[in-house]
CSV table of C-alpha atoms and ligand atoms in Angstrom, one decimal:
chain,number,residue,atom,x,y,z
A,24,MET,CA,52.8,128.7,-29.0
A,25,PHE,CA,49.4,128.9,-30.7
A,26,ALA,CA,46.2,128.6,-28.7
A,27,SER,CA,44.0,125.7,-29.7
A,28,ARG,CA,40.5,126.3,-30.9
A,29,SER,CA,39.0,124.7,-27.8
A,30,ALA,CA,41.1,126.9,-25.6
A,31,VAL,CA,39.8,130.0,-27.3
A,32,LEU,CA,36.2,128.8,-26.9
A,33,ARG,CA,36.7,128.0,-23.2
A,34,ARG,CA,38.1,131.3,-22.3
A,35,PRO,CA,34.9,133.4,-22.0
A,36,CYS,CA,33.7,131.2,-19.2
A,37,ALA,CA,36.9,131.8,-17.3
A,38,ARG,CA,36.2,135.5,-17.8
A,39,LEU,CA,33.0,135.4,-15.9
A,40,MET,CA,35.0,134.5,-12.8
A,41,SER,CA,37.7,137.0,-13.2
A,42,SER,CA,36.0,140.0,-14.6
A,43,VAL,CA,34.6,142.2,-11.9
A,44,SER,CA,33.0,145.5,-11.5
A,45,ALA,CA,34.7,148.2,-9.5
A,46,ALA,CA,32.7,147.2,-6.5
A,47,ALA,CA,34.7,144.0,-5.9
A,48,PRO,CA,38.1,143.7,-4.2
A,49,SER,CA,39.7,147.1,-3.9
A,50,SER,CA,43.3,146.2,-3.0
A,51,TYR,CA,45.8,144.4,-5.1
A,52,LYS,CA,49.5,143.5,-5.0
A,53,LEU,CA,49.8,144.9,-8.5
A,54,VAL,CA,47.5,147.2,-10.5
A,55,VAL,CA,48.2,147.5,-14.2
A,56,ILE,CA,46.5,150.5,-15.9
A,57,GLY,CA,45.7,149.5,-19.5
A,58,GLY,CA,44.7,146.4,-21.3
A,59,GLY,CA,46.7,147.1,-24.4
A,60,ALA,CA,49.7,145.2,-25.7
A,61,GLY,CA,52.2,146.4,-23.0
A,62,GLY,CA,49.7,146.1,-20.1
A,63,LEU,CA,48.7,142.6,-21.0
A,64,ALA,CA,52.2,141.4,-21.6
A,65,VAL,CA,53.1,142.5,-18.1
A,66,ALA,CA,49.8,141.3,-16.5
A,67,SER,CA,50.1,137.9,-18.0
A,68,THR,CA,53.4,137.1,-16.5
A,69,LEU,CA,52.9,138.8,-13.2
A,70,SER,CA,49.5,137.3,-12.6
A,71,ALA,CA,50.7,133.8,-13.3
A,72,ARG,CA,53.6,134.4,-10.9
A,73,LEU,CA,51.8,136.2,-8.1
A,74,GLY,CA,48.6,134.0,-8.2
A,75,ARG,CA,44.9,134.6,-8.9
A,76,GLY,CA,43.6,137.7,-7.3
A,77,ALA,CA,46.9,139.5,-6.9
A,78,VAL,CA,46.9,141.5,-10.1
A,79,ALA,CA,44.2,143.8,-11.4
A,80,VAL,CA,44.0,145.2,-15.0
A,81,VAL,CA,42.1,148.5,-15.2
A,82,GLU,CA,40.7,148.7,-18.7
A,83,PRO,CA,37.4,150.2,-19.8
A,84,SER,CA,37.2,148.9,-23.4
A,85,ASP,CA,35.5,145.6,-24.0
A,86,VAL,CA,37.5,145.2,-27.3
A,87,HIS,CA,41.2,144.8,-27.8
A,88,TYR,CA,42.7,146.0,-31.1
A,89,GLN,CA,45.9,144.8,-32.6
A,90,GLN,CA,46.9,148.2,-33.9
A,91,PRO,CA,49.9,147.1,-36.0
A,92,LEU,CA,47.4,145.6,-38.4
A,93,PHE,CA,45.5,148.9,-39.0
A,94,THR,CA,47.7,149.9,-42.0
A,95,PHE,CA,46.8,146.6,-43.7
A,96,VAL,CA,43.1,147.1,-42.9
A,97,GLY,CA,43.1,150.7,-44.3
A,98,ALA,CA,44.6,149.4,-47.5
A,99,GLY,CA,42.1,146.6,-47.8
A,100,LEU,CA,44.7,143.9,-47.3
A,101,LYS,CA,43.2,142.5,-44.0
A,102,PRO,CA,39.7,142.6,-42.6
A,103,LEU,CA,39.2,144.7,-39.4
A,104,ALA,CA,38.0,141.5,-37.7
A,105,ASP,CA,41.6,140.2,-37.8
A,106,ALA,CA,42.7,143.1,-35.7
A,107,ARG,CA,39.9,142.8,-33.1
A,108,ARG,CA,39.2,140.5,-30.2
A,109,PRO,CA,36.9,140.7,-27.2
A,110,MET,CA,38.9,142.0,-24.3
A,111,ALA,CA,37.5,139.1,-22.3
A,112,ASP,CA,39.4,136.7,-24.6
A,113,VAL,CA,42.8,138.3,-24.2
A,114,MET,CA,42.7,139.1,-20.4
A,115,PRO,CA,45.1,136.9,-18.6
A,116,PRO,CA,43.2,134.1,-16.7
A,117,ASP,CA,44.7,134.8,-13.4
A,118,ALA,CA,44.2,138.6,-13.5
A,119,THR,CA,41.1,140.5,-12.4
A,120,TRP,CA,39.7,142.7,-15.1
A,121,VAL,CA,38.4,146.0,-13.6
A,122,ARG,CA,36.2,147.2,-16.3
A,123,SER,CA,36.5,150.9,-15.7
A,124,ALA,CA,38.7,153.8,-16.7
A,125,ALA,CA,41.3,155.3,-14.4
A,126,ALA,CA,40.3,158.8,-13.4
A,127,SER,CA,43.3,159.8,-11.3
A,128,VAL,CA,46.4,158.3,-9.7
A,129,ASP,CA,47.6,159.2,-6.2
A,130,PRO,CA,51.1,157.6,-6.0
A,131,ALA,CA,51.7,159.1,-2.5
A,132,ALA,CA,48.8,157.1,-1.2
A,133,ASN,CA,49.3,154.1,-3.5
A,134,ALA,CA,45.9,154.4,-5.0
A,135,VAL,CA,44.1,154.7,-8.3
A,136,THR,CA,40.7,156.4,-8.5
A,137,LEU,CA,38.3,155.0,-11.1
A,138,ALA,CA,35.7,156.8,-13.2
A,139,ASP,CA,32.9,155.8,-10.8
A,140,GLY,CA,34.8,157.4,-7.9
A,141,SER,CA,35.9,154.1,-6.3
A,142,ARG,CA,39.5,153.5,-5.3
A,143,LEU,CA,41.9,150.7,-5.9
A,144,ALA,CA,44.8,150.4,-3.6
A,145,TYR,CA,48.1,148.8,-4.8
A,146,ASP,CA,51.5,147.8,-3.6
A,147,TYR,CA,52.9,148.2,-7.1
A,148,LEU,CA,51.6,150.0,-10.1
A,149,VAL,CA,52.4,149.6,-13.8
A,150,VAL,CA,51.1,152.3,-16.1
A,151,ALA,CA,50.5,151.1,-19.7
A,152,ALA,CA,47.7,153.5,-20.6
A,153,GLY,CA,48.6,154.2,-24.2
A,154,ILE,CA,48.2,157.6,-25.9
A,155,GLN,CA,45.2,159.6,-26.7
A,156,LEU,CA,44.2,160.6,-30.3
A,157,ASP,CA,43.6,164.3,-30.5
A,158,PHE,CA,41.6,164.9,-33.6
A,159,ALA,CA,40.1,168.0,-32.0
A,160,ALA,CA,43.5,169.7,-32.1
A,161,VAL,CA,43.1,170.2,-35.8
A,162,ARG,CA,40.4,172.8,-36.5
A,163,GLY,CA,37.4,171.3,-38.4
A,164,LEU,CA,38.8,167.8,-38.4
A,165,PRO,CA,36.3,166.1,-36.0
A,166,GLU,CA,33.5,167.3,-38.3
A,167,ALA,CA,35.2,166.4,-41.5
A,168,LEU,CA,36.5,162.9,-40.5
A,169,GLY,CA,34.7,160.1,-42.1
A,170,LYS,CA,33.1,162.2,-44.8
A,171,ASN,CA,34.1,163.2,-48.4
A,172,GLY,CA,37.4,161.4,-48.5
A,173,VAL,CA,38.8,162.2,-45.0
A,174,ALA,CA,39.9,159.0,-43.1
A,175,SER,CA,42.4,157.9,-40.6
A,176,ASN,CA,44.0,154.4,-40.1
A,177,TYR,CA,44.5,155.4,-36.4
A,178,SER,CA,40.9,155.1,-35.5
A,179,PRO,CA,39.1,151.8,-35.6
A,180,ALA,CA,35.9,153.8,-36.4
A,181,HIS,CA,37.5,155.2,-39.5
A,182,VAL,CA,40.2,152.8,-40.7
A,183,GLN,CA,37.9,151.0,-43.1
A,184,GLN,CA,36.9,154.3,-44.7
A,185,THR,CA,40.5,154.7,-45.9
A,186,PHE,CA,39.9,151.8,-48.2
A,187,GLU,CA,36.4,152.8,-49.1
A,188,PHE,CA,37.5,156.3,-50.1
A,189,LEU,CA,40.6,155.1,-52.0
A,190,GLN,CA,38.4,152.7,-54.0
A,191,ARG,CA,36.2,155.7,-55.1
A,192,LEU,CA,39.0,158.1,-55.8
A,193,ARG,CA,39.4,158.8,-59.5
A,194,ARG,CA,41.4,162.0,-59.8
A,195,GLY,CA,42.8,165.0,-57.9
A,196,ASN,CA,44.9,165.3,-54.8
A,197,ALA,CA,45.6,162.6,-52.2
A,198,LEU,CA,47.2,164.0,-49.1
A,199,PHE,CA,48.8,162.1,-46.2
A,200,THR,CA,49.7,163.9,-43.0
A,201,MET,CA,52.1,163.4,-40.0
A,202,PRO,CA,51.7,165.8,-37.0
A,203,ALA,CA,54.2,167.6,-34.9
A,204,THR,CA,53.4,165.7,-31.6
A,205,PRO,CA,54.9,162.4,-30.5
A,206,ILE,CA,52.8,159.6,-32.1
A,207,LYS,CA,52.5,155.9,-32.0
A,208,CYS,CA,53.9,154.0,-35.0
A,209,ALA,CA,55.7,156.9,-36.7
A,210,GLY,CA,55.9,154.9,-40.0
A,211,ALA,CA,52.2,154.5,-40.4
A,212,PRO,CA,51.5,158.1,-41.8
A,213,GLN,CA,53.6,157.3,-44.9
A,214,LYS,CA,53.0,153.6,-45.2
A,215,ILE,CA,49.4,154.2,-46.3
A,216,ALA,CA,50.6,156.6,-49.0
A,217,TYR,CA,52.6,153.8,-50.7
A,218,LEU,CA,49.8,151.2,-50.4
A,219,ALA,CA,47.3,153.8,-51.7
A,220,GLU,CA,49.7,154.4,-54.6
A,221,GLU,CA,49.7,150.7,-55.5
A,222,LEU,CA,45.9,150.6,-55.2
A,223,LEU,CA,45.4,153.5,-57.5
A,224,ARG,CA,47.8,152.0,-60.0
A,225,GLU,CA,45.9,148.7,-59.9
A,226,ARG,CA,42.7,150.7,-60.5
A,227,GLY,CA,44.2,152.5,-63.5
A,228,VAL,CA,43.7,156.0,-62.1
A,229,ARG,CA,47.2,156.6,-60.6
A,230,ASP,CA,48.2,159.1,-63.3
A,231,ALA,CA,45.2,161.3,-62.5
A,232,VAL,CA,46.0,161.6,-58.8
A,233,ASP,CA,48.7,163.8,-57.3
A,234,MET,CA,50.0,162.2,-54.1
A,235,ARG,CA,51.8,164.1,-51.4
A,236,TYR,CA,53.0,163.3,-47.9
A,237,TYR,CA,53.0,166.3,-45.6
A,238,THR,CA,55.0,165.9,-42.4
A,239,ALA,CA,55.5,168.4,-39.6
A,240,LEU,CA,59.0,167.0,-39.1
A,241,GLY,CA,62.2,167.9,-41.0
A,242,LYS,CA,63.0,164.3,-42.0
A,243,ILE,CA,61.1,161.5,-43.6
A,244,PHE,CA,62.3,159.1,-40.9
A,245,ALA,CA,64.3,159.5,-37.7
A,246,VAL,CA,67.2,157.2,-38.5
A,247,ASP,CA,69.3,158.2,-41.5
A,248,LYS,CA,69.7,154.7,-43.0
A,249,TYR,CA,65.9,154.2,-43.3
A,250,ALA,CA,65.3,157.9,-44.2
A,251,ALA,CA,67.5,157.3,-47.2
A,252,ALA,CA,65.5,154.2,-48.1
A,253,MET,CA,62.2,155.9,-47.7
A,254,SER,CA,63.2,158.9,-49.7
A,255,ARG,CA,64.0,156.5,-52.5
A,256,VAL,CA,60.7,154.7,-52.2
A,257,ALA,CA,58.7,158.0,-52.2
A,258,GLU,CA,60.6,159.2,-55.2
A,259,SER,CA,60.3,156.0,-57.2
A,260,ARG,CA,56.5,155.9,-56.5
A,261,GLY,CA,55.9,159.6,-57.3
A,262,VAL,CA,54.8,160.5,-53.8
A,263,GLY,CA,55.9,164.1,-53.2
A,264,VAL,CA,57.3,164.9,-49.7
A,265,ASN,CA,56.6,168.2,-48.0
A,266,LEU,CA,58.7,168.6,-44.9
A,267,PHE,CA,57.9,171.0,-42.0
A,268,HIS,CA,54.1,171.1,-42.9
A,269,ASP,CA,51.9,170.8,-39.9
A,270,LEU,CA,48.2,170.2,-40.6
A,271,VAL,CA,46.3,172.8,-38.5
A,272,ALA,CA,42.8,172.9,-40.1
A,273,VAL,CA,40.5,170.9,-42.4
A,274,ASP,CA,37.5,172.5,-44.1
A,275,GLY,CA,35.3,169.5,-44.9
A,276,PRO,CA,32.6,171.3,-47.0
A,277,ALA,CA,35.3,173.1,-49.1
A,278,ASN,CA,37.6,170.0,-49.2
A,279,THR,CA,40.7,171.9,-48.2
A,280,ALA,CA,43.6,171.2,-45.8
A,281,THR,CA,45.6,174.0,-44.2
A,282,PHE,CA,49.2,173.5,-43.1
A,283,LYS,CA,51.4,175.7,-41.0
A,284,LEU,CA,55.0,175.9,-42.0
A,285,LEU,CA,57.4,175.0,-39.3
A,286,GLY,CA,61.2,175.0,-39.2
A,287,SER,CA,63.5,178.1,-39.7
A,288,GLY,CA,63.0,178.8,-43.4
A,289,PRO,CA,61.8,182.2,-44.7
A,290,ASP,CA,58.2,180.9,-44.8
A,291,ALA,CA,58.1,179.5,-41.3
A,292,GLY,CA,54.9,180.6,-39.5
A,293,ARG,CA,53.0,181.0,-42.7
A,294,THR,CA,50.1,178.8,-43.7
A,295,THR,CA,49.2,177.2,-47.0
A,296,THR,CA,45.9,175.8,-48.0
A,297,VAL,CA,45.7,172.8,-50.3
A,298,PRO,CA,42.5,171.3,-51.9
A,299,TYR,CA,42.1,167.5,-51.4
A,300,ASP,CA,40.1,164.7,-52.9
A,301,PHE,CA,41.4,162.2,-50.4
A,302,LEU,CA,43.0,163.0,-47.0
A,303,HIS,CA,44.6,160.5,-44.7
A,304,VAL,CA,45.1,162.1,-41.3
A,305,THR,CA,47.4,161.1,-38.6
A,306,PRO,CA,45.9,163.0,-35.6
A,307,PRO,CA,48.1,164.8,-33.1
A,308,MET,CA,48.4,162.7,-29.9
A,309,LYS,CA,48.7,163.5,-26.2
A,310,PRO,CA,48.9,161.6,-22.9
A,311,PHE,CA,45.6,160.8,-21.3
A,312,ASP,CA,44.3,163.6,-19.1
A,313,PHE,CA,44.4,161.6,-15.9
A,314,LEU,CA,48.1,161.1,-16.4
A,315,ARG,CA,49.0,164.6,-17.6
A,316,THR,CA,47.6,166.0,-14.4
A,317,SER,CA,49.1,163.4,-12.1
A,318,PRO,CA,52.3,163.5,-10.0
A,319,LEU,CA,53.6,160.7,-12.2
A,320,ALA,CA,53.9,162.9,-15.3
A,321,ASN,CA,56.9,164.8,-16.6
A,322,ALA,CA,56.4,168.3,-18.1
A,323,ALA,CA,55.1,166.9,-21.3
A,324,GLY,CA,52.6,164.7,-19.5
A,325,PHE,CA,54.3,161.3,-20.0
A,326,VAL,CA,54.9,158.9,-17.1
A,327,GLU,CA,58.5,159.8,-16.0
A,328,VAL,CA,60.5,156.6,-15.8
A,329,HIS,CA,64.2,155.9,-15.9
A,330,PRO,CA,65.0,155.2,-19.6
A,331,ARG,CA,67.0,152.0,-18.7
A,332,SER,CA,65.2,150.5,-15.7
A,333,LEU,CA,61.6,151.6,-16.5
A,334,GLN,CA,61.1,152.4,-12.8
A,335,HIS,CA,59.5,155.8,-12.0
A,336,VAL,CA,62.0,158.5,-11.1
A,337,ARG,CA,60.1,159.6,-7.9
A,338,PHE,CA,57.9,156.6,-6.9
A,339,PRO,CA,59.9,153.4,-6.8
A,340,ASN,CA,56.9,151.1,-6.7
A,341,VAL,CA,55.6,152.5,-10.0
A,342,TYR,CA,56.8,151.4,-13.5
A,343,SER,CA,55.6,152.3,-17.0
A,344,LEU,CA,56.0,151.1,-20.6
A,345,GLY,CA,54.6,151.8,-24.0
A,346,ASP,CA,53.1,154.9,-25.5
A,347,CYS,CA,52.3,156.6,-22.2
A,348,SER,CA,55.8,156.4,-20.9
A,349,SER,CA,58.6,159.0,-21.1
A,350,LEU,CA,60.9,156.5,-22.7
A,351,PRO,CA,62.7,158.5,-25.5
A,352,THR,CA,62.2,156.0,-28.3
A,353,SER,CA,59.8,155.5,-31.1
A,354,LYS,CA,56.4,154.3,-29.8
A,355,THR,CA,55.6,150.8,-31.3
A,356,ALA,CA,54.4,147.4,-30.2
A,357,ALA,CA,57.9,146.0,-30.8
A,358,ALA,CA,59.3,148.6,-28.4
A,359,ALA,CA,56.6,147.7,-25.8
A,360,ALA,CA,57.5,144.0,-26.2
A,361,ALA,CA,61.2,144.7,-25.5
A,362,GLN,CA,60.3,147.0,-22.7
A,363,SER,CA,58.0,144.4,-21.1
A,364,ARG,CA,61.0,142.0,-20.6
A,365,VAL,CA,63.0,144.7,-18.7
A,366,LEU,CA,60.0,145.9,-16.7
A,367,LYS,CA,58.9,142.4,-15.6
A,368,HIS,CA,62.5,141.5,-14.6
A,369,ASN,CA,63.0,144.6,-12.5
A,370,LEU,CA,59.6,144.7,-11.0
A,371,LEU,CA,59.7,141.0,-10.0
A,372,ALA,CA,63.1,141.4,-8.5
A,373,GLN,CA,61.8,144.3,-6.4
A,374,ILE,CA,58.6,142.4,-5.3
A,375,GLU,CA,60.6,139.2,-4.5
A,376,GLY,CA,63.5,141.0,-2.9
A,377,SER,CA,66.0,139.4,-5.3
A,378,ALA,CA,69.5,140.7,-5.7
A,379,ALA,CA,69.6,139.8,-9.4
A,380,PRO,CA,71.3,142.6,-11.4
A,381,ALA,CA,68.8,145.0,-13.0
A,382,ALA,CA,67.7,144.5,-16.6
A,383,GLU,CA,68.3,147.5,-18.9
A,384,TYR,CA,66.3,148.7,-21.9
A,385,ASP,CA,68.4,149.8,-24.8
A,386,GLY,CA,65.8,151.8,-26.6
A,387,TYR,CA,65.0,149.0,-29.2
A,388,THR,CA,62.1,149.7,-31.5
A,389,SER,CA,60.9,148.5,-34.9
A,390,CYS,CA,58.9,150.0,-37.6
A,391,PRO,CA,57.8,147.6,-40.4
A,392,LEU,CA,57.4,150.1,-43.3
A,393,VAL,CA,55.2,148.4,-45.8
A,394,THR,CA,55.6,149.9,-49.2
A,395,ALA,CA,53.5,147.6,-51.4
A,396,LYS,CA,52.0,144.1,-51.4
A,397,HIS,CA,54.9,141.8,-50.6
A,398,LYS,CA,57.4,144.6,-50.1
A,399,LEU,CA,58.5,146.1,-46.8
A,400,VAL,CA,61.4,148.0,-45.3
A,401,LEU,CA,61.9,146.5,-41.8
A,402,ALA,CA,63.4,149.3,-39.7
A,403,GLU,CA,64.8,148.2,-36.4
A,404,PHE,CA,66.9,150.5,-34.3
A,405,SER,CA,67.6,151.9,-30.9
A,406,GLY,CA,65.9,155.2,-30.2
A,407,TYR,CA,68.7,155.8,-27.7
A,408,SER,CA,71.7,155.4,-29.9
A,409,GLY,CA,69.9,156.1,-33.2
A,410,LYS,CA,71.7,153.1,-34.7
A,411,PRO,CA,70.1,150.2,-36.6
A,412,GLN,CA,69.7,146.9,-34.7
A,413,GLU,CA,68.6,144.5,-37.4
A,414,THR,CA,67.5,141.0,-36.6
A,415,PHE,CA,68.4,139.4,-39.9
A,416,PHE,CA,71.6,139.1,-41.9
A,417,PHE,CA,70.2,140.9,-45.1
A,418,ASN,CA,70.0,144.7,-45.4
A,419,GLN,CA,66.6,145.4,-43.9
A,420,ALA,CA,66.5,148.9,-45.5
A,421,ASN,CA,65.8,147.1,-48.8
A,422,GLU,CA,62.2,146.3,-49.6
A,423,HIS,CA,61.8,142.6,-49.1
A,424,ALA,CA,59.1,140.0,-49.5
A,425,PHE,CA,60.4,138.1,-46.5
A,426,SER,CA,59.9,141.2,-44.3
A,427,TYR,CA,56.4,141.6,-45.6
A,428,TRP,CA,55.5,138.0,-44.9
A,429,LEU,CA,56.9,138.3,-41.4
A,430,THR,CA,54.9,141.4,-40.6
A,431,ALA,CA,51.7,140.5,-42.4
A,432,ASP,CA,51.4,136.8,-41.5
A,433,VAL,CA,53.8,135.9,-38.7
A,434,LEU,CA,54.0,138.8,-36.3
A,435,PRO,CA,50.2,139.0,-35.9
A,436,GLU,CA,50.2,135.4,-34.6
A,437,VAL,CA,53.2,136.3,-32.3
A,438,TYR,CA,51.2,139.2,-31.0
A,439,TRP,CA,48.1,137.3,-30.1
A,440,ASN,CA,49.6,134.0,-29.0
A,441,SER,CA,52.8,135.1,-27.4
A,442,MET,CA,53.1,138.8,-26.7
A,443,LEU,CA,49.8,139.2,-25.0
A,444,LYS,CA,50.6,136.0,-23.0
A,445,GLY,CA,53.8,137.5,-21.8
A,446,THR,CA,56.1,135.1,-23.6
A,447,TRP,CA,57.4,137.4,-26.4
A,448,SER,CA,59.8,140.1,-25.5
A,449,GLY,CA,61.2,141.1,-28.9
A,450,PRO,CA,63.6,139.5,-31.4
A,451,ALA,CA,66.9,140.0,-29.4
A,452,ALA,CA,67.4,136.3,-29.0
A,453,ILE,CA,66.7,135.6,-32.7
A,454,ARG,CA,69.2,138.3,-33.7
A,455,LYS,CA,72.0,136.4,-32.0
A,456,PHE,CA,71.9,133.6,-34.6
A,457,ALA,CA,70.1,135.3,-37.5
A,458,ASN,CA,72.5,138.2,-37.6
A,459,PRO,CA,75.5,137.2,-35.5
A,460,THR,CA,77.8,139.9,-36.9
A,461,SER,CA,75.4,142.7,-35.8
A,462,SER,CA,77.2,144.9,-33.4
A,463,ASN,CA,74.1,144.9,-31.1
B,21,LIG,C1,57.8,142.8,-32.8
B,21,LIG,O1,58.5,142.3,-31.9
B,21,LIG,C2,56.4,143.1,-32.6
B,21,LIG,O2,55.8,142.7,-31.5
B,21,LIG,C3,55.0,141.6,-31.5
B,21,LIG,C4,55.7,143.7,-33.6
B,21,LIG,O3,54.4,144.0,-33.4
B,21,LIG,C5,53.4,143.4,-34.1
B,21,LIG,C6,56.4,144.1,-34.8
B,21,LIG,O4,55.7,144.7,-35.7
B,21,LIG,C7,57.8,143.9,-35.0
B,21,LIG,C8,58.4,144.3,-36.3
B,21,LIG,C9,58.5,143.2,-34.0
B,21,LIG,C10,60.0,143.0,-34.2
B,21,LIG,C11,60.2,141.5,-34.5
B,21,LIG,C12,61.0,141.1,-35.5
B,21,LIG,C13,61.1,139.6,-35.7
B,21,LIG,C14,61.8,141.9,-36.4
């Protein structure tokens, strides 16, 4: 399962052959938009199956980030280097890397237009573009970010500042925010609060810091079983929880955060301004512009696919997975892994004209909610049924050292060595023997 050192060293040479500029071949059996976790999981399997030159991956970034590690980086528990690899090293060897951004999609003409104006024609398209961070949607935030205690684990440019600022914090208010938009990894906005709490305790300054989690939502977590667990964690750690508080402005020079009150209470619509000494921001997020304005999008701008088959509802040669898709479940790498199995099965059946029964996605997603060093609540559930789907026999709502070890040490290896290579599609097979009495 694990790549040997020499294999890693050999890879960049292979890249010279398969990485091309947009001027090279302009027609592919399959175009995959996005070299993130979902896009590469699909491209690895499909390019091996369809042969060299059949699959193109459109990806402008020359770095691939393993985003599930970002919470650990922000808390100083892992170096950023662990979460970063050259894109060239993770691109599947049989795929052609088109190092450009998609600018528009014309599904009626089976073509993608790139940032430089050139066009790529496709027989089949997989959209795995991810989701866009929208710091600018919060007034004053772009200017404040990265200065005077304002950081965000969501941005590779600012994730290390979370740890820097927490190490310097001695007293005052530490605020942690969660926006009203759909986001990736909905657990991350509060995970960092608990890790920060531990860090401040270790530094002996915890009692001098008031810690508060401000969420625009009306619950601390979507699934009741884990919401109850996280409420207990927040309470036991002295992290206050303010529901229905949506961050709308940050005044960097004044060190204040302004929240708009949502919900239907008497104060709804009012704003409240809170001084901060440390502010961890989860930015609002939105689909990338080229998707929002494309015929592939639903009204909210996400690629409109059938929730079970992952096939587009209007263009049958188009599929989507991951954060850019309309799939009504929580956006995580674990969800993308499970989705990748279904997508590959159904797309290959379509390409090869097989009559195999369609695979169906059940909404599986997982949120490893790290609460301290060696403690983690491993939420696993279906976003469709709202029911837990736990892999292991113990109650995963309890903070567990095993769950921490799995998330901090095992799953990163699974991510690099298996998910990106198309051979990991979630723990469903493990669940059958590790939790045989699970109803799922
Ligand atoms: C998972 O499959 C996955 O994909 C590689 C992750 O991303 C790093 C995860 O964080 C988690 C939790 C899963 C789910 C896997 C198990 C064994 C619970």
